Amino acid sequence: MQKRGLTLGIETSCDETSVAVVEDGRRILSNVIHSQVELHREFGGVVPELAARDHLERLPQLLDLALDQAGTKPDDLDLIAVTNGPGLVGCLLVGVGVGEGLSAAWSRPIVGVNHLWGHIYAAMLTRPDLEPPLLGLVVSGAHSDLVRMPEHGRFEVIGRTRDDAAGEAFDKAARMLGLGYPGGPALDRLARTGDAVRQPLPQPSLPGLEYSFSGLKTALLYRLRDLGESVTPQDKADLAASFERSVVESLLEKLDRALSETPTAEVVVCGGVAANTLLRRRAAEVVGSRARLTMPPLDLCTDNAAMIAAAAFFSPQPGADADPIHVDPSLGW
Ligand code: KG4
Ligand code: ZN
C-alpha cells in the first residue's frame, strides 16, 4: 500500500466546517475550524438546512486559509479526505461534493472517511507514538461507543448505548436547565459551581458494557418538576453537577470493566464529550497506571478536519479507478 504524505481533510458532517492539511497522518500543518454555534443559537439546536448552506458558503474561504496556513499548494497534495458519514445527509453531501470537485480539478485521489474513525485518529495526532492495539471510548453527540482497535482501520464495538448518546443526554439536560444550545459546554461550566451531593440523581446501570441515559434524563425532569417555581440558581448548578457525575461515572464504569476484562496498554477517550472537565479528570484517575491514557486537546475532541485527514492516511488508499464516494448518514463502525 503506497502511503501519501500530504492529506487535505474536509469535515462538514454536523455544525462545524473544517479544512485541514496533515503530514504523514501525524503532523497538523493547518486545521481551520468554523463553528456554526451563532447560526443555530436562536433555534436552540442545529437546523440541518441552514447548516448545509453555511458549509457550502464557507468552504471556499476555509480551504484557502487551510492551504495558506500550511504553506501548501494544491500541487503538493497527495490525497483528499472527506467525511462521508455518519452525520446530517445535506451537510455530508456538501463536503463530499466539494471534495470531489477539487479531486477532479486538481487530479488528486479522494477517499471517504468514517467520522467515528476520525475521532479515534485525533488521538494519533495528539501522541505521535500512539499505535493500536487500543481500547477506545468514543463519546459524541450521537455515539457512546466502547471499541477495541486491534490494528489500523479495524474496529470492534464492544459496548454502545441503548438510547441516548452521552452528548445528546448532556444537550437535553442543558435544555431542561434553561442553558440553551450548545448544551454540553454550558452544562460543564454550570456544573463547576454546583455540588452533586446536594441533588443526587441515579447512576444508570445496565449489565455488560451497555449504556443507557434516558432514565437519568427522566429523573432530572421529575426533580425539576418537583422543585417547580421554587428552583434556585444553586439548585440548577447542583443538578448540573449531579447529572454530569452520573453520566461520567457510568461511562467510566464500563471503560474500567473493559480494561479489566482485557488489559490493553493504550486507552483513548475521544469525541466532543471528551472535552468535559470532569470526564477528563476522572478518566485519568480510573485508568490510573493500568494503561497509557490519551485524550486529545479540546479542539481535537470536537469535530475537525485534521482527524479526518489522519484517519485517511492510515486507511487503504483509493485505487486509480475508485468508485464515487457514497454518502451514508447512518454509517456505523
Ligand atoms: O464530536 P462532536 O463535536 O460532534 C459529533 O460528532 O456529534 O460532539 C458534540 C457533542 C455535543 O453533544 C456537545 O454537547 C458535547 O459533544 N460536548 C460536551 C462538551 N463539549 C462538547 N459535553 C460535555 N461537556 C463538554 N465540555
Ligand atoms: Zn464528531
PDB file of C-alpha atoms in Angstrom, residues 127-251:
ATOM      1  CA  ARG A 127       0.557  11.399  20.585  1.00  0.00           C
ATOM      2  CA  PRO A 128       2.921  10.708  17.700  1.00  0.00           C
ATOM      3  CA  ASP A 129       3.973   7.280  19.006  1.00  0.00           C
ATOM      4  CA  LEU A 130       0.442   6.003  19.671  1.00  0.00           C
ATOM      5  CA  GLU A 131      -0.312   2.777  17.786  1.00  0.00           C
ATOM      6  CA  PRO A 132      -3.018   0.140  18.021  1.00  0.00           C
ATOM      7  CA  PRO A 133      -3.951  -2.175  19.680  1.00  0.00           C
ATOM      8  CA  LEU A 134      -6.009   0.165  21.828  1.00  0.00           C
ATOM      9  CA  LEU A 135      -9.261   0.432  23.738  1.00  0.00           C
ATOM     10  CA  GLY A 136     -11.346   3.470  22.790  1.00  0.00           C
ATOM     11  CA  LEU A 137     -14.278   5.294  24.354  1.00  0.00           C
ATOM     12  CA  VAL A 138     -15.857   7.485  21.675  1.00  0.00           C
ATOM     13  CA  VAL A 139     -18.354   9.908  23.177  1.00  0.00           C
ATOM     14  CA  SER A 140     -20.004  12.420  20.874  1.00  0.00           C
ATOM     15  CA  GLY A 141     -23.410  13.925  20.120  1.00  0.00           C
ATOM     16  CA  ALA A 142     -24.713  10.711  18.597  1.00  0.00           C
ATOM     17  CA  HIS A 143     -22.416   7.981  19.938  1.00  0.00           C
ATOM     18  CA  SER A 144     -21.245   6.455  23.203  1.00  0.00           C
ATOM     19  CA  ASP A 145     -19.224   3.537  21.923  1.00  0.00           C
ATOM     20  CA  LEU A 146     -16.588   1.340  23.501  1.00  0.00           C
ATOM     21  CA  VAL A 147     -14.367  -0.074  20.776  1.00  0.00           C
ATOM     22  CA  ARG A 148     -11.327  -2.237  20.504  1.00  0.00           C
ATOM     23  CA  MET A 149      -8.944  -1.312  17.716  1.00  0.00           C
ATOM     24  CA  PRO A 150      -6.623  -4.274  17.070  1.00  0.00           C
ATOM     25  CA  GLU A 151      -4.873  -2.606  14.120  1.00  0.00           C
ATOM     26  CA  HIS A 152      -5.156   0.433  11.845  1.00  0.00           C
ATOM     27  CA  GLY A 153      -8.511   0.583  10.067  1.00  0.00           C
ATOM     28  CA  ARG A 154     -10.134  -2.185  12.140  1.00  0.00           C
ATOM     29  CA  PHE A 155     -12.628  -1.615  14.933  1.00  0.00           C
ATOM     30  CA  GLU A 156     -14.762  -3.950  17.059  1.00  0.00           C
ATOM     31  CA  VAL A 157     -17.631  -2.397  19.008  1.00  0.00           C
ATOM     32  CA  ILE A 158     -17.843  -3.985  22.467  1.00  0.00           C
ATOM     33  CA  GLY A 159     -20.299  -1.536  24.076  1.00  0.00           C
ATOM     34  CA  ARG A 160     -22.808   1.077  22.975  1.00  0.00           C
ATOM     35  CA  THR A 161     -25.841   2.982  24.219  1.00  0.00           C
ATOM     36  CA  ARG A 162     -29.366   1.571  24.125  1.00  0.00           C
ATOM     37  CA  ASP A 163     -30.924   5.006  23.821  1.00  0.00           C
ATOM     38  CA  ASP A 164     -29.371   8.482  24.038  1.00  0.00           C
ATOM     39  CA  ALA A 165     -25.698   9.139  23.464  1.00  0.00           C
ATOM     40  CA  ALA A 166     -23.826  10.926  26.267  1.00  0.00           C
ATOM     41  CA  GLY A 167     -23.585  14.185  24.289  1.00  0.00           C
ATOM     42  CA  GLU A 168     -27.267  14.045  23.434  1.00  0.00           C
ATOM     43  CA  ALA A 169     -28.078  13.482  27.127  1.00  0.00           C
ATOM     44  CA  PHE A 170     -25.945  16.498  28.105  1.00  0.00           C
ATOM     45  CA  ASP A 171     -27.625  18.627  25.434  1.00  0.00           C
ATOM     46  CA  LYS A 172     -31.128  17.636  26.565  1.00  0.00           C
ATOM     47  CA  ALA A 173     -30.317  18.139  30.257  1.00  0.00           C
ATOM     48  CA  ALA A 174     -28.886  21.560  29.434  1.00  0.00           C
ATOM     49  CA  ARG A 175     -32.128  22.480  27.670  1.00  0.00           C
ATOM     50  CA  MET A 176     -34.161  21.380  30.726  1.00  0.00           C
ATOM     51  CA  LEU A 177     -31.940  23.556  32.910  1.00  0.00           C
ATOM     52  CA  GLY A 178     -32.559  26.506  30.586  1.00  0.00           C
ATOM     53  CA  LEU A 179     -28.991  26.629  29.266  1.00  0.00           C
ATOM     54  CA  GLY A 180     -29.833  26.562  25.549  1.00  0.00           C
ATOM     55  CA  TYR A 181     -27.522  25.453  22.743  1.00  0.00           C
ATOM     56  CA  PRO A 182     -24.770  24.291  22.686  1.00  0.00           C
ATOM     57  CA  GLY A 183     -25.727  22.416  25.821  1.00  0.00           C
ATOM     58  CA  GLY A 184     -22.717  20.245  26.706  1.00  0.00           C
ATOM     59  CA  PRO A 185     -20.177  23.033  27.257  1.00  0.00           C
ATOM     60  CA  ALA A 186     -22.779  25.186  29.107  1.00  0.00           C
ATOM     61  CA  LEU A 187     -23.654  22.315  31.451  1.00  0.00           C
ATOM     62  CA  ASP A 188     -19.946  21.706  32.033  1.00  0.00           C
ATOM     63  CA  ARG A 189     -19.493  25.360  33.095  1.00  0.00           C
ATOM     64  CA  LEU A 190     -22.560  25.374  35.363  1.00  0.00           C
ATOM     65  CA  ALA A 191     -21.581  22.061  36.981  1.00  0.00           C
ATOM     66  CA  ARG A 192     -18.285  23.633  38.123  1.00  0.00           C
ATOM     67  CA  THR A 193     -20.307  25.857  40.503  1.00  0.00           C
ATOM     68  CA  GLY A 194     -22.539  23.043  41.804  1.00  0.00           C
ATOM     69  CA  ASP A 195     -22.319  20.212  44.301  1.00  0.00           C
ATOM     70  CA  ALA A 196     -23.610  16.829  43.129  1.00  0.00           C
ATOM     71  CA  VAL A 197     -24.141  15.645  46.723  1.00  0.00           C
ATOM     72  CA  ARG A 198     -26.919  18.180  47.325  1.00  0.00           C
ATOM     73  CA  GLN A 199     -29.068  16.878  44.432  1.00  0.00           C
ATOM     74  CA  PRO A 200     -28.288  13.191  43.956  1.00  0.00           C
ATOM     75  CA  LEU A 201     -29.540  11.571  40.738  1.00  0.00           C
ATOM     76  CA  PRO A 202     -29.435   7.846  39.951  1.00  0.00           C
ATOM     77  CA  GLN A 203     -26.429   6.425  38.125  1.00  0.00           C
ATOM     78  CA  PRO A 204     -27.522   4.331  35.137  1.00  0.00           C
ATOM     79  CA  SER A 205     -26.534   0.704  35.475  1.00  0.00           C
ATOM     80  CA  LEU A 206     -27.026  -1.888  32.766  1.00  0.00           C
ATOM     81  CA  PRO A 207     -25.423  -5.315  32.593  1.00  0.00           C
ATOM     82  CA  GLY A 208     -22.315  -5.843  30.477  1.00  0.00           C
ATOM     83  CA  LEU A 209     -20.871  -2.920  28.541  1.00  0.00           C
ATOM     84  CA  GLU A 210     -24.118  -1.228  27.529  1.00  0.00           C
ATOM     85  CA  TYR A 211     -25.103   2.342  28.334  1.00  0.00           C
ATOM     86  CA  SER A 212     -28.480   3.977  28.870  1.00  0.00           C
ATOM     87  CA  PHE A 213     -29.090   7.625  29.703  1.00  0.00           C
ATOM     88  CA  SER A 214     -32.830   8.039  29.144  1.00  0.00           C
ATOM     89  CA  GLY A 215     -33.768   7.086  32.740  1.00  0.00           C
ATOM     90  CA  LEU A 216     -31.345   9.633  34.137  1.00  0.00           C
ATOM     91  CA  LYS A 217     -32.852  12.263  31.869  1.00  0.00           C
ATOM     92  CA  THR A 218     -36.344  11.441  33.155  1.00  0.00           C
ATOM     93  CA  ALA A 219     -35.094  11.614  36.758  1.00  0.00           C
ATOM     94  CA  LEU A 220     -33.820  15.136  36.098  1.00  0.00           C
ATOM     95  CA  LEU A 221     -37.122  16.112  34.523  1.00  0.00           C
ATOM     96  CA  TYR A 222     -39.095  14.879  37.553  1.00  0.00           C
ATOM     97  CA  ARG A 223     -36.736  16.553  40.011  1.00  0.00           C
ATOM     98  CA  LEU A 224     -37.161  19.868  38.188  1.00  0.00           C
ATOM     99  CA  ARG A 225     -40.920  19.366  38.136  1.00  0.00           C
ATOM    100  CA  ASP A 226     -40.930  18.717  41.916  1.00  0.00           C
ATOM    101  CA  LEU A 227     -38.876  21.820  42.580  1.00  0.00           C
ATOM    102  CA  GLY A 228     -41.206  23.857  40.338  1.00  0.00           C
ATOM    103  CA  GLU A 229     -41.120  27.627  40.759  1.00  0.00           C
ATOM    104  CA  SER A 230     -39.007  27.349  43.898  1.00  0.00           C
ATOM    105  CA  VAL A 231     -35.923  26.155  41.969  1.00  0.00           C
ATOM    106  CA  THR A 232     -32.905  28.373  42.684  1.00  0.00           C
ATOM    107  CA  PRO A 233     -29.830  29.015  40.510  1.00  0.00           C
ATOM    108  CA  GLN A 234     -27.842  26.977  43.052  1.00  0.00           C
ATOM    109  CA  ASP A 235     -30.285  24.042  42.704  1.00  0.00           C
ATOM    110  CA  LYS A 236     -29.708  24.139  38.950  1.00  0.00           C
ATOM    111  CA  ALA A 237     -25.940  24.172  39.373  1.00  0.00           C
ATOM    112  CA  ASP A 238     -26.189  21.246  41.829  1.00  0.00           C
ATOM    113  CA  LEU A 239     -28.387  19.330  39.386  1.00  0.00           C
ATOM    114  CA  ALA A 240     -25.953  20.014  36.534  1.00  0.00           C
ATOM    115  CA  ALA A 241     -23.105  18.661  38.694  1.00  0.00           C
ATOM    116  CA  SER A 242     -25.140  15.618  39.649  1.00  0.00           C
ATOM    117  CA  PHE A 243     -26.237  14.871  36.099  1.00  0.00           C
ATOM    118  CA  GLU A 244     -22.673  15.255  34.876  1.00  0.00           C
ATOM    119  CA  ARG A 245     -21.373  12.961  37.608  1.00  0.00           C
ATOM    120  CA  SER A 246     -23.896  10.229  36.763  1.00  0.00           C
ATOM    121  CA  VAL A 247     -23.068  10.324  33.041  1.00  0.00           C
ATOM    122  CA  VAL A 248     -19.309  10.428  33.593  1.00  0.00           C
ATOM    123  CA  GLU A 249     -19.246   7.648  36.213  1.00  0.00           C
ATOM    124  CA  SER A 250     -21.438   5.478  34.012  1.00  0.00           C
ATOM    125  CA  LEU A 251     -19.149   5.995  31.007  1.00  0.00           C
TER     126      LEU A 251
END
